[in-house]
One Martini backbone bead per residue (centre of mass of N, CA, C, O) as a GRO file, in nm:
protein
   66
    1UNK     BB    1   0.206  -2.181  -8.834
    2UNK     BB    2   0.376  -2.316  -8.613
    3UNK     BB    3   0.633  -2.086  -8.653
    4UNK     BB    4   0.485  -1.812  -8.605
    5UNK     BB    5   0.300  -2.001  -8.351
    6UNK     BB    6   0.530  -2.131  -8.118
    7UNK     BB    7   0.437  -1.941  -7.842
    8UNK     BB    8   0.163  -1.974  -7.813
    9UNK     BB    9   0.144  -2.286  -7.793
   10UNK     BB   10   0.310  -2.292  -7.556
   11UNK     BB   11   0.153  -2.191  -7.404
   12UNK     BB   12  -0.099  -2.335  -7.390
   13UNK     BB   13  -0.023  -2.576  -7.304
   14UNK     BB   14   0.080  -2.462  -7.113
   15UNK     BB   15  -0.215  -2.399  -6.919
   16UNK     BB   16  -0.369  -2.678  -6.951
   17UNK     BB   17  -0.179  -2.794  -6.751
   18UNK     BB   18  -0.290  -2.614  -6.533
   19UNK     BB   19  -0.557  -2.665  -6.514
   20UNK     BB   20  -0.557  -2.967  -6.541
   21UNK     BB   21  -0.436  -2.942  -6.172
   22UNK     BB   22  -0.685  -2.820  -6.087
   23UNK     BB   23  -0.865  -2.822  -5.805
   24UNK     BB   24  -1.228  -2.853  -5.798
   25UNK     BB   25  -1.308  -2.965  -5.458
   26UNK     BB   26  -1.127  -2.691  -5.372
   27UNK     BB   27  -1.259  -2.373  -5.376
   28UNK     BB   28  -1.082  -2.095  -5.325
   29UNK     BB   29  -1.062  -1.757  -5.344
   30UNK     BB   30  -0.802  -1.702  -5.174
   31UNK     BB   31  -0.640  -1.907  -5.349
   32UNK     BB   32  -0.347  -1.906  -5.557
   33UNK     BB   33  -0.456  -2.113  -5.727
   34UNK     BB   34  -0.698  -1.998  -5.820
   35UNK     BB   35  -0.559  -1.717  -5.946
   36UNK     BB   36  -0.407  -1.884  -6.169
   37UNK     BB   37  -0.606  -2.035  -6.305
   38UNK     BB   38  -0.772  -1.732  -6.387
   39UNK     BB   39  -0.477  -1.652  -6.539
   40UNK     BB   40  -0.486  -1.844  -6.742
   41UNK     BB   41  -0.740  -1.870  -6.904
   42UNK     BB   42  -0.678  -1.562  -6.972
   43UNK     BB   43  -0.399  -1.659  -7.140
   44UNK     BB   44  -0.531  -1.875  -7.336
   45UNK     BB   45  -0.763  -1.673  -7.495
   46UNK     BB   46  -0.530  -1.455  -7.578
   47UNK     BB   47  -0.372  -1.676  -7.771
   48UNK     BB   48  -0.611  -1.777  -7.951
   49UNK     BB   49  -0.661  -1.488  -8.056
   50UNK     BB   50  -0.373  -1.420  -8.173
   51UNK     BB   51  -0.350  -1.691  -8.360
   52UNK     BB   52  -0.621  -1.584  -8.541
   53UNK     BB   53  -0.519  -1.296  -8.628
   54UNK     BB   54  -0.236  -1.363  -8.762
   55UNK     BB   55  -0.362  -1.526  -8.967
   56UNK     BB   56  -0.602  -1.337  -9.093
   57UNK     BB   57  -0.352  -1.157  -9.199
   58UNK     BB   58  -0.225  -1.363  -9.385
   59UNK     BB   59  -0.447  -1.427  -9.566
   60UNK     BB   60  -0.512  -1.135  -9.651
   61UNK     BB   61  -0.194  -1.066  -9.764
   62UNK     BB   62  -0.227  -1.321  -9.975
   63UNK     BB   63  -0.501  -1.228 -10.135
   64UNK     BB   64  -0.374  -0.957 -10.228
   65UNK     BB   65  -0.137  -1.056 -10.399
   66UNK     BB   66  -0.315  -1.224 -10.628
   0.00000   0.00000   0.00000
């Protein structure tokens, strides 16, 4: 699983990372903190989705071949 989706944990590390480094005691629509942030977020959820369905595409592909 680490060698197929190695980019994958990648990002996800550095999102979390940013995540956990914004301030929320000033959160201001306009800053581009914010927006760093919620794309990060969105960054995030779209990377643990992608290793969700490549490993199920991979059990499915090994349980088929036995």
């Amino acid at each position: 699983m680490i060698k197929s989706n190695l980019s994958s944990i990648l990002v996800i590390m550095a999102m979390l990372i940013n995540i956990l480094t914004f301030d929320f005691a000033n959160i201001s629509i306009e800053s581009a903190k914010f927006w760093l942030f919620i794309c990060s977020s969105l960054i995030l959820i779209a990377s643990i989705i992608l290793i969700a369905t490549k490993e199920t595409k991979k059990k499915n592909a090994h349980s088929n071949v036995k």
